[in-house]
Coordinates of C-alpha atoms in Angstrom, one line a residue:
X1 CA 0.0 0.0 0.0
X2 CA 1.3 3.7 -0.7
X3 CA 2.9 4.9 2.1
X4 CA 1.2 8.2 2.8
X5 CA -1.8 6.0 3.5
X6 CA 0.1 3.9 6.2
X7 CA 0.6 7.2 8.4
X8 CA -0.1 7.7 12.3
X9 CA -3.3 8.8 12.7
X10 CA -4.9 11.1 15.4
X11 CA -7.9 12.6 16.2
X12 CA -11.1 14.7 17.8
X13 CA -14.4 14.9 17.3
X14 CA -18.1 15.3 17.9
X15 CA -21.2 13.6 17.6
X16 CA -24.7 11.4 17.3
X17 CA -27.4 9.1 15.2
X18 CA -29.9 8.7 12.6
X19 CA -33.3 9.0 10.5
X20 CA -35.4 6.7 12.5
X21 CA -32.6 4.7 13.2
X22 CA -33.1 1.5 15.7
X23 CA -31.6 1.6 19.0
X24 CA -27.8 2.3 18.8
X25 CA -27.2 2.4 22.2
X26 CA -25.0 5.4 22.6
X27 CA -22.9 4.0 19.8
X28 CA -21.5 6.6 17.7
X29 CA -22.4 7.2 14.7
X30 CA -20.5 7.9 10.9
X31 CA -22.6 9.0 7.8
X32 CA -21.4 8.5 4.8
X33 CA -22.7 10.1 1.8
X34 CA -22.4 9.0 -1.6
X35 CA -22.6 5.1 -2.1
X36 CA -20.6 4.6 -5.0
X37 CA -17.1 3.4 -4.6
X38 CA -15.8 5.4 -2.8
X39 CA -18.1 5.9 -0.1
X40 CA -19.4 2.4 -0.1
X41 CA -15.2 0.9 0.1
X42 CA -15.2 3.7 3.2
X43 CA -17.9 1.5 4.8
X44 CA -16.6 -1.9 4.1
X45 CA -13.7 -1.2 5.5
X46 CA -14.8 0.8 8.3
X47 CA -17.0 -2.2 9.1
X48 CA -13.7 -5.1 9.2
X49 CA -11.9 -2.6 11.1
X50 CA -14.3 -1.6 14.0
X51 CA -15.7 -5.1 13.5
X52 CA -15.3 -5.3 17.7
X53 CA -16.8 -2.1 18.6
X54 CA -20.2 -1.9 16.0
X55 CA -20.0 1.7 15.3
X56 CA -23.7 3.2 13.1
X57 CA -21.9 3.1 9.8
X58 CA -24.7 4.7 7.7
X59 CA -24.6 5.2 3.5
X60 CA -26.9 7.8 1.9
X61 CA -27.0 6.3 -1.8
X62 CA -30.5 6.7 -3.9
X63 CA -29.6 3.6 -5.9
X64 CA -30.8 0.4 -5.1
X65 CA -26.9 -1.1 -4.6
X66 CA -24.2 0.0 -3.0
X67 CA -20.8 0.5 -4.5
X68 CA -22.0 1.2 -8.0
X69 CA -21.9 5.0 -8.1
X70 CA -22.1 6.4 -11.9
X71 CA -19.4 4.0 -13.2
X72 CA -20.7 0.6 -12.4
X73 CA -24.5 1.4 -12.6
X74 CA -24.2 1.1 -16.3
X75 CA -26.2 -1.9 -18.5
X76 CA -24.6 -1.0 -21.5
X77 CA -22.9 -3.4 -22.7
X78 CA -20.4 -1.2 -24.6
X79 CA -19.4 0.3 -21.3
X80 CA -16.3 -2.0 -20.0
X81 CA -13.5 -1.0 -17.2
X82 CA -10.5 0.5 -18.7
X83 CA -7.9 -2.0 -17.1
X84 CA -7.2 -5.4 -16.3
X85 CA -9.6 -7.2 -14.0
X86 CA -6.3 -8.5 -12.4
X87 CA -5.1 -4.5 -11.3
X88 CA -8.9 -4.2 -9.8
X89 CA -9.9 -4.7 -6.4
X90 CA -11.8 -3.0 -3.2
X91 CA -8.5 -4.6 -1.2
X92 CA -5.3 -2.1 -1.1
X93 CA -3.1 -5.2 -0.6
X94 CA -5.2 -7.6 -2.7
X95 CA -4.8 -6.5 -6.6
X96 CA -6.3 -9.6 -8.4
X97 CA -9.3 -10.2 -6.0
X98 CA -11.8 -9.1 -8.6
X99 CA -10.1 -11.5 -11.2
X100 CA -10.5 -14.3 -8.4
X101 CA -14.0 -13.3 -7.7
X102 CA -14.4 -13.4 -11.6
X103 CA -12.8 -17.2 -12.4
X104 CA -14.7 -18.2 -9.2
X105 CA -17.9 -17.7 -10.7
X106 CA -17.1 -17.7 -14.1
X107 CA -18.7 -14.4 -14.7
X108 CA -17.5 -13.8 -18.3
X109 CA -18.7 -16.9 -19.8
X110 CA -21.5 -15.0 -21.4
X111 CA -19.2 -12.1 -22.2
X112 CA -16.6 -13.9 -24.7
X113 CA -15.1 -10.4 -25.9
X114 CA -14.1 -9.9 -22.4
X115 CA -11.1 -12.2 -22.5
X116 CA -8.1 -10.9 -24.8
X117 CA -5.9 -13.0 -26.7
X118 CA -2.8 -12.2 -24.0
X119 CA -5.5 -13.6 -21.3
X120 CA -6.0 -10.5 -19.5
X121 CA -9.9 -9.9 -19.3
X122 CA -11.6 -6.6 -19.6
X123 CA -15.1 -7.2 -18.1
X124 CA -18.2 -5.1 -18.5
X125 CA -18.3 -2.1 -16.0
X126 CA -21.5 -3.5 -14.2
X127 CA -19.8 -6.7 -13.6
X128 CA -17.5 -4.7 -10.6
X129 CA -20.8 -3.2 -9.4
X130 CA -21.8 -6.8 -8.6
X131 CA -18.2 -7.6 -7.3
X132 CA -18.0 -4.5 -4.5
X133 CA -22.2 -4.8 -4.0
X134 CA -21.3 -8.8 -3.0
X135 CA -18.4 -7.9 -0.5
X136 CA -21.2 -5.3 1.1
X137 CA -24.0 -7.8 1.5
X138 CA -22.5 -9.5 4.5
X139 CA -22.2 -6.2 6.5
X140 CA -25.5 -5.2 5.2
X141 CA -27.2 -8.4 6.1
X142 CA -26.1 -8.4 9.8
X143 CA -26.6 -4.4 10.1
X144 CA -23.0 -3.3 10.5
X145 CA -23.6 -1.2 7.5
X146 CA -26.8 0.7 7.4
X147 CA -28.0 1.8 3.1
X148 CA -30.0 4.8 3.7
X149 CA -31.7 4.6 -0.3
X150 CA -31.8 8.7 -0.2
X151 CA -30.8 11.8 -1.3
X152 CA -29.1 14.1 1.3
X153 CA -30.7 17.8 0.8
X154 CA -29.4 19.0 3.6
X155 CA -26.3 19.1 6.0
X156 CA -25.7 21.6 8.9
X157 CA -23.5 21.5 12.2
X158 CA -25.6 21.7 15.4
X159 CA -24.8 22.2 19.0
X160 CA -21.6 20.0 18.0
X161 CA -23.2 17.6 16.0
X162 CA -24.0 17.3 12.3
X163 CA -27.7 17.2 11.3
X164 CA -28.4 15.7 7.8
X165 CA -32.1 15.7 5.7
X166 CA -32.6 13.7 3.6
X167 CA -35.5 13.7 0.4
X168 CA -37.1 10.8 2.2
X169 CA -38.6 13.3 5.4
X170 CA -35.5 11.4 7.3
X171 CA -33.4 13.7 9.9
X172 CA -29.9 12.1 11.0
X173 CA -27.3 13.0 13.3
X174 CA -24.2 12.2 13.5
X175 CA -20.6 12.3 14.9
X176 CA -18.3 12.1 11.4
X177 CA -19.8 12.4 7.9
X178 CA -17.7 11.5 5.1
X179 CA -18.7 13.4 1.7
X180 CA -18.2 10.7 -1.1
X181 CA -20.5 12.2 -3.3
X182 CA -19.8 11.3 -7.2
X183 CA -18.2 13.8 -9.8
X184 CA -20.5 16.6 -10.8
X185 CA -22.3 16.1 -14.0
X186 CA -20.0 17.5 -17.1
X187 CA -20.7 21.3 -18.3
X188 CA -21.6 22.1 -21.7
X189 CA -19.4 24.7 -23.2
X190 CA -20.4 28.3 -23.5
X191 CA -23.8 29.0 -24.0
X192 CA -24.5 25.5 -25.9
X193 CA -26.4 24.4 -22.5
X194 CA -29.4 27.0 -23.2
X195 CA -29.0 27.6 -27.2
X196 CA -29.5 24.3 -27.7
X197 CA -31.8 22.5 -24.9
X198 CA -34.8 23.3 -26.5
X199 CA -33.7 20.2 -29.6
X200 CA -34.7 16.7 -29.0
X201 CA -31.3 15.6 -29.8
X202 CA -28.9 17.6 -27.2
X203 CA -27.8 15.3 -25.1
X204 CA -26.0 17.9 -22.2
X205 CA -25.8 14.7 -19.6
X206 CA -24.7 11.1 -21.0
X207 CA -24.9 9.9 -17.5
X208 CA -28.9 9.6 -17.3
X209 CA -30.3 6.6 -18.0
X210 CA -31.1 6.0 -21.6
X211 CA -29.3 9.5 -23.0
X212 CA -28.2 8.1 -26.3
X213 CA -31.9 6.9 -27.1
X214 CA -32.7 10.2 -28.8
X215 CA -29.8 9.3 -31.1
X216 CA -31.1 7.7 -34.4
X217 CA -29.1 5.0 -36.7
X218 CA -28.1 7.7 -39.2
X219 CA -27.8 11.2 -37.5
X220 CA -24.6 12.9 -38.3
X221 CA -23.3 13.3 -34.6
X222 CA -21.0 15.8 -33.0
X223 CA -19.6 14.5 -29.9
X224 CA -18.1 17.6 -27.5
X225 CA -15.4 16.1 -25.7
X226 CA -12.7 13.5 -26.6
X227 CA -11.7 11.6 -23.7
X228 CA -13.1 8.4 -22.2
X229 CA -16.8 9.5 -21.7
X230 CA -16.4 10.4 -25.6
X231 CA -14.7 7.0 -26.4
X232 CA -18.0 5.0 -24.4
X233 CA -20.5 7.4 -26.5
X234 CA -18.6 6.2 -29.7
X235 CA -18.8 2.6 -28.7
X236 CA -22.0 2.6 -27.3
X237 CA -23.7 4.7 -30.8
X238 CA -22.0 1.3 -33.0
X239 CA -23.7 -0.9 -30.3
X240 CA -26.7 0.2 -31.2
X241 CA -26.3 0.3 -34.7
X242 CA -25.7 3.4 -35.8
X243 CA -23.7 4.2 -38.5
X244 CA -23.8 8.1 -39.2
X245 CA -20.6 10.1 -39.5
X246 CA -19.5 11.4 -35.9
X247 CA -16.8 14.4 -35.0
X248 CA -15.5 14.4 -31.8
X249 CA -13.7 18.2 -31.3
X250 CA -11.9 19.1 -28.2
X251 CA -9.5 21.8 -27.9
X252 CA -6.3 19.4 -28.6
X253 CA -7.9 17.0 -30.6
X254 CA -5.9 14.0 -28.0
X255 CA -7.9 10.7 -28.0
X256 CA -7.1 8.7 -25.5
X257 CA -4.5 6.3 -25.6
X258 CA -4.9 2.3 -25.5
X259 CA -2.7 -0.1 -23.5
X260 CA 0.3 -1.5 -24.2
X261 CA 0.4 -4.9 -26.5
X262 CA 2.3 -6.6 -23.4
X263 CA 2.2 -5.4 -19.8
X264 CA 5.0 -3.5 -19.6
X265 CA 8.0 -3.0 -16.3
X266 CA 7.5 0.0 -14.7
X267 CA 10.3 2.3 -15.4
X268 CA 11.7 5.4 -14.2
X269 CA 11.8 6.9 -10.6
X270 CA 10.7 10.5 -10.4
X271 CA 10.9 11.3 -6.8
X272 CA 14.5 10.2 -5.9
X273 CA 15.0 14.4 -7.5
X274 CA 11.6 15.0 -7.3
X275 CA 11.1 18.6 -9.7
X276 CA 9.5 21.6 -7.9
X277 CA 7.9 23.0 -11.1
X278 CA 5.4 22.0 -13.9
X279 CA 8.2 22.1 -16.9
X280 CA 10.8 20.1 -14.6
X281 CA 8.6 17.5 -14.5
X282 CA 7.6 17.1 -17.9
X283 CA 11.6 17.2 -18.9
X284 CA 11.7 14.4 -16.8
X285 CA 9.0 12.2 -17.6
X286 CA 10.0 12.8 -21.3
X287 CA 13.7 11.7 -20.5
X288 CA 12.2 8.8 -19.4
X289 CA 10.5 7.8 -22.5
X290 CA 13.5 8.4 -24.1
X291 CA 15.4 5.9 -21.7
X292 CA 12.5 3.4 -21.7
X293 CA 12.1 3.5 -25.5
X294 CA 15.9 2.4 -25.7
X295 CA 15.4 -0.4 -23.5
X296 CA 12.5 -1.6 -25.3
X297 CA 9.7 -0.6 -23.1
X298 CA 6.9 1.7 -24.0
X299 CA 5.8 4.9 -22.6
X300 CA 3.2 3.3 -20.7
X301 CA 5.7 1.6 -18.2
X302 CA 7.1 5.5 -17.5
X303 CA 3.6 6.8 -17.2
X304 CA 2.3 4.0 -14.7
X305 CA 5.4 4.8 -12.6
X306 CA 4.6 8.9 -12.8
X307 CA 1.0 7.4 -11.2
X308 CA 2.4 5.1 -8.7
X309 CA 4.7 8.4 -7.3
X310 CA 1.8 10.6 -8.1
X311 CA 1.0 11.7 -4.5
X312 CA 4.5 12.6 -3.6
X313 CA 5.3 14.7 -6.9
X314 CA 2.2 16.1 -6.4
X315 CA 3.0 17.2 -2.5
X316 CA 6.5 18.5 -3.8
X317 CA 4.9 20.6 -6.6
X318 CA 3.9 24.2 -5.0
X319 CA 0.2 25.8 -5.4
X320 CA 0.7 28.1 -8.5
X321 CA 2.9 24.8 -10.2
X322 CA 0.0 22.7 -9.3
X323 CA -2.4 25.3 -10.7
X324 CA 0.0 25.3 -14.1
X325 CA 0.3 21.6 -14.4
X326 CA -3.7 21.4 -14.2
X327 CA -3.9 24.3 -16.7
X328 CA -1.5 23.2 -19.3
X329 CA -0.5 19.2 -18.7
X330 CA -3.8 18.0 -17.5
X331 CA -5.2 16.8 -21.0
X332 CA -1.8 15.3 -22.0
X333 CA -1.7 13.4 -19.4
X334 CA -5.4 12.1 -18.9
X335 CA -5.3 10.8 -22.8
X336 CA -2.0 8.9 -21.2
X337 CA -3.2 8.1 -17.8
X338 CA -7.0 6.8 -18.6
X339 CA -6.2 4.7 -21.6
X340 CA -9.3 2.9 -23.5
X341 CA -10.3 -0.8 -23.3
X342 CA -9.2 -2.7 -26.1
X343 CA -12.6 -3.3 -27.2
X344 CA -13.4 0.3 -27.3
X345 CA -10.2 1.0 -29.2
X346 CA -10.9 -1.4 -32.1
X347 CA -14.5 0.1 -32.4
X348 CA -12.7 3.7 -32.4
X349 CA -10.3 2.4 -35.2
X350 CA -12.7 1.0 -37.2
X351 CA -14.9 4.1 -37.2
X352 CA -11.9 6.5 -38.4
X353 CA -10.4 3.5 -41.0
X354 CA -14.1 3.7 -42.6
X355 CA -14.2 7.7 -42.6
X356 CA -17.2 7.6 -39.9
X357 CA -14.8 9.5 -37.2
X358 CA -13.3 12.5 -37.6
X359 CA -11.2 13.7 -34.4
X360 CA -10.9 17.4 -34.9
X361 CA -9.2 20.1 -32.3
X362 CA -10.6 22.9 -32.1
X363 CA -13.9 24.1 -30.0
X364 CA -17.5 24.9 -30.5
X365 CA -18.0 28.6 -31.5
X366 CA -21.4 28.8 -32.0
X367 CA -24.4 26.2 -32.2
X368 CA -28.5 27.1 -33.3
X369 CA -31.3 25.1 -33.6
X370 CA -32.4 25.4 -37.5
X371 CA -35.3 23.0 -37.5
X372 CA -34.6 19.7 -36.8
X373 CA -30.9 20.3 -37.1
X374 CA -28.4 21.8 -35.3
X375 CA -26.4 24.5 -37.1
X376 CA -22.5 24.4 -35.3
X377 CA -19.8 26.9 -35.8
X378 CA -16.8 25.4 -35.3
X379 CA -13.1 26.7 -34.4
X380 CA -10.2 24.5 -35.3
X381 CA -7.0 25.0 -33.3
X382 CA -4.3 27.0 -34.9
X383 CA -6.7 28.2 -38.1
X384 CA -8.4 31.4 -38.3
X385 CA -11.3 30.3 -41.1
X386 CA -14.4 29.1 -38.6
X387 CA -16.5 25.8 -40.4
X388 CA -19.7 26.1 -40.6
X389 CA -21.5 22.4 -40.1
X390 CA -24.7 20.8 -39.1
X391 CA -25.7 17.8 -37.0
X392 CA -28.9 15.6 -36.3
X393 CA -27.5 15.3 -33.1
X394 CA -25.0 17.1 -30.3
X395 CA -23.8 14.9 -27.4
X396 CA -21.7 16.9 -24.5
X397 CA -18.8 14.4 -23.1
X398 CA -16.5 17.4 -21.1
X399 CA -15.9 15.3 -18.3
X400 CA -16.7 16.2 -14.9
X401 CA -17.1 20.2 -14.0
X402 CA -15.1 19.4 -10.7
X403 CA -14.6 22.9 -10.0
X404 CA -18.4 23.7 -10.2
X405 CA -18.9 20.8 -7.5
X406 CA -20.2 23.5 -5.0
X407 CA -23.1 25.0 -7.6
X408 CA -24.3 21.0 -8.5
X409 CA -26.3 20.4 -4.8
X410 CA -27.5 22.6 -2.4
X411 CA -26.3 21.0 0.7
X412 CA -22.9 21.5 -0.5
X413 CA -23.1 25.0 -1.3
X414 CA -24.9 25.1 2.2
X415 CA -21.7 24.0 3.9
X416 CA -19.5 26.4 2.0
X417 CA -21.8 28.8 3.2
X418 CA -21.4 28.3 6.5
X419 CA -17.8 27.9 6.4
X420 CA -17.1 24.2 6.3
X421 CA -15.8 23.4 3.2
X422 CA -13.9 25.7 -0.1
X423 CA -13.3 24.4 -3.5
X424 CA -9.0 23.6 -3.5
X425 CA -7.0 25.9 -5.0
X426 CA -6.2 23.9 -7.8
X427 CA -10.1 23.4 -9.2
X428 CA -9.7 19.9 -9.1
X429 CA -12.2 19.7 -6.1
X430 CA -12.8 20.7 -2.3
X431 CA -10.2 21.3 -0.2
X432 CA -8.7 19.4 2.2
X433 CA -5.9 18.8 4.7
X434 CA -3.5 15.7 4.0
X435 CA -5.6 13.8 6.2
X436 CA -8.6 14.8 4.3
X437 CA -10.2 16.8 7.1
X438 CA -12.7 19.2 4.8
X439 CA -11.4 23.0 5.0
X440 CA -13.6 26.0 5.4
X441 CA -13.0 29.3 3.5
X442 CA -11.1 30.8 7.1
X443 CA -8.6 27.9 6.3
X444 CA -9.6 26.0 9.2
X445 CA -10.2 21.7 9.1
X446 CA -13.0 20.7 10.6
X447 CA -11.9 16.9 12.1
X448 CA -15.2 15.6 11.8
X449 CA -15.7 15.9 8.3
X450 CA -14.3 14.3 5.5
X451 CA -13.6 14.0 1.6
X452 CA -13.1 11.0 0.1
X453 CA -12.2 10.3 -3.6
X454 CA -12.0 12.1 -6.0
X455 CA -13.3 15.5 -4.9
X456 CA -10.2 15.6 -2.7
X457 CA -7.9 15.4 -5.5
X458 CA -6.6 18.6 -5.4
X459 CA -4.8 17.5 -2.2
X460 CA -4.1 14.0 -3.0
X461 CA -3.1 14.1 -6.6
X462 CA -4.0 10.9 -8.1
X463 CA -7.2 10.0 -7.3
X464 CA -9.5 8.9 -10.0
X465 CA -8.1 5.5 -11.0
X466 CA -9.7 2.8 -9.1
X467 CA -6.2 1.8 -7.1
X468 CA -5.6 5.3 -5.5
X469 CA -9.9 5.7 -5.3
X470 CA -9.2 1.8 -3.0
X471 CA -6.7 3.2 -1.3
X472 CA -8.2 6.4 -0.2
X473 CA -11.2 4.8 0.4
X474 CA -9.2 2.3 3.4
X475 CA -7.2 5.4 4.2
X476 CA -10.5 7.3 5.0
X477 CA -11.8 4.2 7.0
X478 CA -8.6 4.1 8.9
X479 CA -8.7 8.1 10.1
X480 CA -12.4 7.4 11.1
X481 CA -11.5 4.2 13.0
X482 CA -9.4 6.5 15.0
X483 CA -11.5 9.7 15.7
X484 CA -14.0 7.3 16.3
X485 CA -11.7 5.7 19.4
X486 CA -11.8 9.3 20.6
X487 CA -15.5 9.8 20.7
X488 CA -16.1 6.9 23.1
X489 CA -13.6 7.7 25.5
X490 CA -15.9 10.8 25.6
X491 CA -18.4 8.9 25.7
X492 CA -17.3 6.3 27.8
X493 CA -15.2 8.2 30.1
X494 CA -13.5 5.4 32.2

C-alpha cells in the first residue's frame, strides 16, 4: 500500500445518530454520503476494522446497490473497465481479488469479448458493481452497514453535531460524515447548454439513463469532448447500430491512448530528484520515455510509474505549479493516464479507418437550432477560417465540472456557506488537509468531516483510477477508525 496512507493517525471529534434509526445504544455514529465506490469501500472497510466495537456506519445512496456510483450502474454493454480485472480490487493489498472473484464464478462466460488473446480480461463495468455490492452484503445483512436509499438535501452543524435531511422526510445526526458524493455532471461549453436545450437531440448529460436513445441509426453526430466519456458514447452509438458520420472536437484534438500490446515494467523513478515546477517535471517524464524507449519498453511503463509516485510529486509541486500543471499538462496526461479498453479501441479504429470519425481540435464557437438540425460553428486549433457544419445530433462528453462541484447540490453549497468546506486551490475539487479533514474558507479543518475520492484530488493528486480511489477509500476508513476511538472515551469516560 502507498505509504502516505500507512501514516499515524490522530484525532477529535463530535457527535450522534440517525433517520429513524433502531436503537444504537450510545454508539456513535458515521454518515457517509455518496454510495458509490468510494463511499461504499469507506464502509466496508470501516465495518472489518471496527468489527469489535459496532459503530452506526450509515450510507446515503439513492440507488438500489451500493458500490455502484455512476461508473458501475451502467447496462450498456459497450461500457467495460479500462484496465485489467487483475489490477482491480476493493482490497489495497489484494490487486487480483476481482479476477479471483471473476474465475470463481465464471462471470464472463456469457461475455466472450471480455477475455483478450494475452489472457487478460476486460469485463463489462457493471460486472465490478456486482463484485464490490457482493463484499457489502454480508455487513449489510447483519446491520453493521446501514444503506439509507436517499438523497441528502441538507447538512448543517448543530450544537456540536452534524444534522443531515434527507428527500425521504428522514433527519440524521451524526458524529463524522464523510462526503463521497460522485463527480458533478459534465458542463456544456459556453452557451450550448441553453441555445441548444430546447432540440430533441442535445444530449447535455450522458450519465442519465437512456441519454443516447434520442440518437437515431443515421444522424450525423458531433460529440463535444474527446476523452473516455467520448470514447464509451462512440462505442455505445456502433452498439446500437448506428452508422452516421460522428466528429469528436476538443480543444487538442488528443484521443485517449490504448494499452500496451504486453504489460510492460515499470520504469523510471521521479521522486529520488523529485522537480519543484510543472516544466521540470515534464523534462523528466519525457527523458524517461527516451530511456525506456531504448530499452524496449513503452511509454506506458514511465507513465504508470509517474502514477504510482503521483501523491509525492504532487505534494512536492507548490500551489501556483499545481495550478499550471492542471492548466497546461492535465489533457496530456489524462489521454495517457485513462487509456481505453481494447474493445473500445478497435471500435474507435474502425470508425476513423471507414471515414465515420473525424477527431478534430478545435472548440464549438457557436451552435442554433435550424429545424430539426443543429447549425455548429466550429473553431479549429491554430486556423483562423471558422467551419460552418450541421448535425442531427450534439452529445456533450467534457468530463466532470469538478470545479463547479459546489453549484451542482445545495447541501454542499450550504456547507461552504457556513464555512465548512472551499473548493481547493487547484479546481480539481474541495479542499482538504492531508488527512482529508474538509477546510472552510477561514482555512480551518474541521476533524469531523471528511472527503473522500476524487473531490479531494486537489490534495491527494492521483485519485480517480480505481487503485488510488481503494486506497483512499481504506485510508478514509482508517482516520475514522481513530476519531471514532476518541469519541467513546468521551463517551465512555473510564
Amino acid at each position: 500500500m502507498s505509504g502516505f496512507y500507512a501514516r499515524p493517525i490522530e484525532a477529535t471529534v463530535s457527535a450522534i445518530m440517525q433517520p429513524k434509526p433502531p436503537p444504537t445504544s450510545g454508539k456513535p455514529v458515521v454518515a457517509i454520503i455518496g454510495g458509490g465506490v468510494s463511499g461504499a469501500g469507506v464502509a466496508y472497510h470501516l465495518a472489518r476494522m471496527r468489527a469489535d466495537a459496532h459503530p452506526v456506519i450509515l450510507v446515503f445512496e439513492p440507488r438500489a446497490e451500493l458500490g455502484r456510483g455512476l461508473a458501475y450502474d451502467t447496462d450498456d454493454p459497450a461500457h467495460r473497465i479500462n484496465v485489467p480485472a487483475a489490477k482491480m480490487s476493493l482490497q489495497p493489498d489484494d490487486q487480483g481479488e476481482f479476477q479471483a472473484w471473476i474465475d470463481a464464478r465464471d462471470a464472463v462466460a456469457c461475455d466472450p469479448e471480455a477475455k483478450r488473446p494475452d489472457g487478460q480480461v476486460f469485463p463489462r463495468r457493471r460486472l465490478f458493481g456486482d463484485y464490490v455490492a457482493s463484499l457489502l452484503k454480508p455487513f449489510l445483512d447483519d446491520g453493521s452497514v446501514r444503506h439509507c436509499r436517499a438523497a441528502v438535501n441538507h447538512v448543517e452543524r448543530r450544537a456540536g453535531r452534524w444534522s443531515i435531511r434527507d428527500d425521504k422526510g428522514g433527519v440524521t445526526e451524526a458524529d463524522i460524515v464523510a462526503i463521497a458524493t460522485s463527480h458533478p455532471p459534465p458542463a456544456a461549453p459556453g452557451r450550448l447548454a441553453s441555445r441548444l436545450a430546447a432540440h430533441p437531440r442535445f444530449v447535455a448529460d450522458t450519465t442519465k439513463s437512456g441519454a443516447l436513445d434520442v440518437v437515431r441509426p443515421h444522424d450525423r453526430v458531433l460529440v463535444i469532448g474527446n476523452g473516455l466519456t467520448a470514447a464509451d458514447v462512440i462505442a455505445s452509438l456502433a452498439g446500437r447500430g448506428h452508422d452516421g458520420a460522428v466528429t469528436a472536437i476538443s480543444r487538442r484534438g488528443l484521443r485517449s491512448r490504448g494499452h500496451a500490446p504486453v504489460p510492460q515494467p515499470l520504469f523510471g523513478d521521479f521522486v529520488a530528484d523529485a522537480a519543484h515546477s510543472a516544466v521540470s517535471l515534464l523534462a523528466g517524464i519525457r527523458a524517461a520515455i527516451s530511456a525506456a524507449k531504448a530499452q524496449g519498453i513503452s511509454w506506458h511503463g514511465v507513465l504508470d510509474q509517474v502514477r504510482a509516485q503521483g501523491h509525492d510529486l504532487w505534494r512536492g509541486l507548490p500551489i501556483a505549479e499545481r495550478r499550471r500543471l492542471v492548466r497546461h499538462l492535465r489533457p496530456y496526461w489524462d489521454v495517457h493516464r485513462f487509456r481505453v479498453a481494447p474493445q473500445v479501441e478497435t471500435v474507435l479504429d474502425m470508425a476513423i479507418a471507414a471515414g465515420r470519425l473525424d477527431i478534430l481540435a478545435g472548440s464549438v464557437a457557436d451552435a442554433r437550432i435550424e429545424g430539426e438540425l443543429i447549425a455548429c460553428t466550429l473553431q479549429p486549433r491554430h486556423q483562423r477560417q471558422p467551419l460552418e457544419r450541421s448535425y442531427d445530433a450534439v452529445v456533450v462528453t467534457t468530463g466532470p465540472a469538478h470545479g463547479a462541484i459546489l453549484d451542482t447540490q445545495p447541501w454542499l453549497a450550504a456547507l461552504a456557506a457556513s464555512g465548512h468546506l472551499s473548493l481547493d486551490p487547484t479546481g480539481l475539487g474541495l479542499a482538504c488537509t492531508e488527512r482529508s479533514e474538509a477546510i472552510g474558507p477561514s482555512g480551518t479543518a474541521d476533524p469531523s468531516l471528511l472527503i473522500s475520492g476524487p473531490l479531494a484530488r486537489g490534495t491527494f493528486g492521483e485519485l480517480m483510477g480505481l487503485p488510488q480511489v481503494t486506497e483512499h477509500a481504506f485510508f478514509i476508513a482508517a482516520e475514522i477508525a481513530a476519531k471514532l476511538r476518541q469519541v467513546e472515551i468521551k463517551m465512555h469516560p473510564a
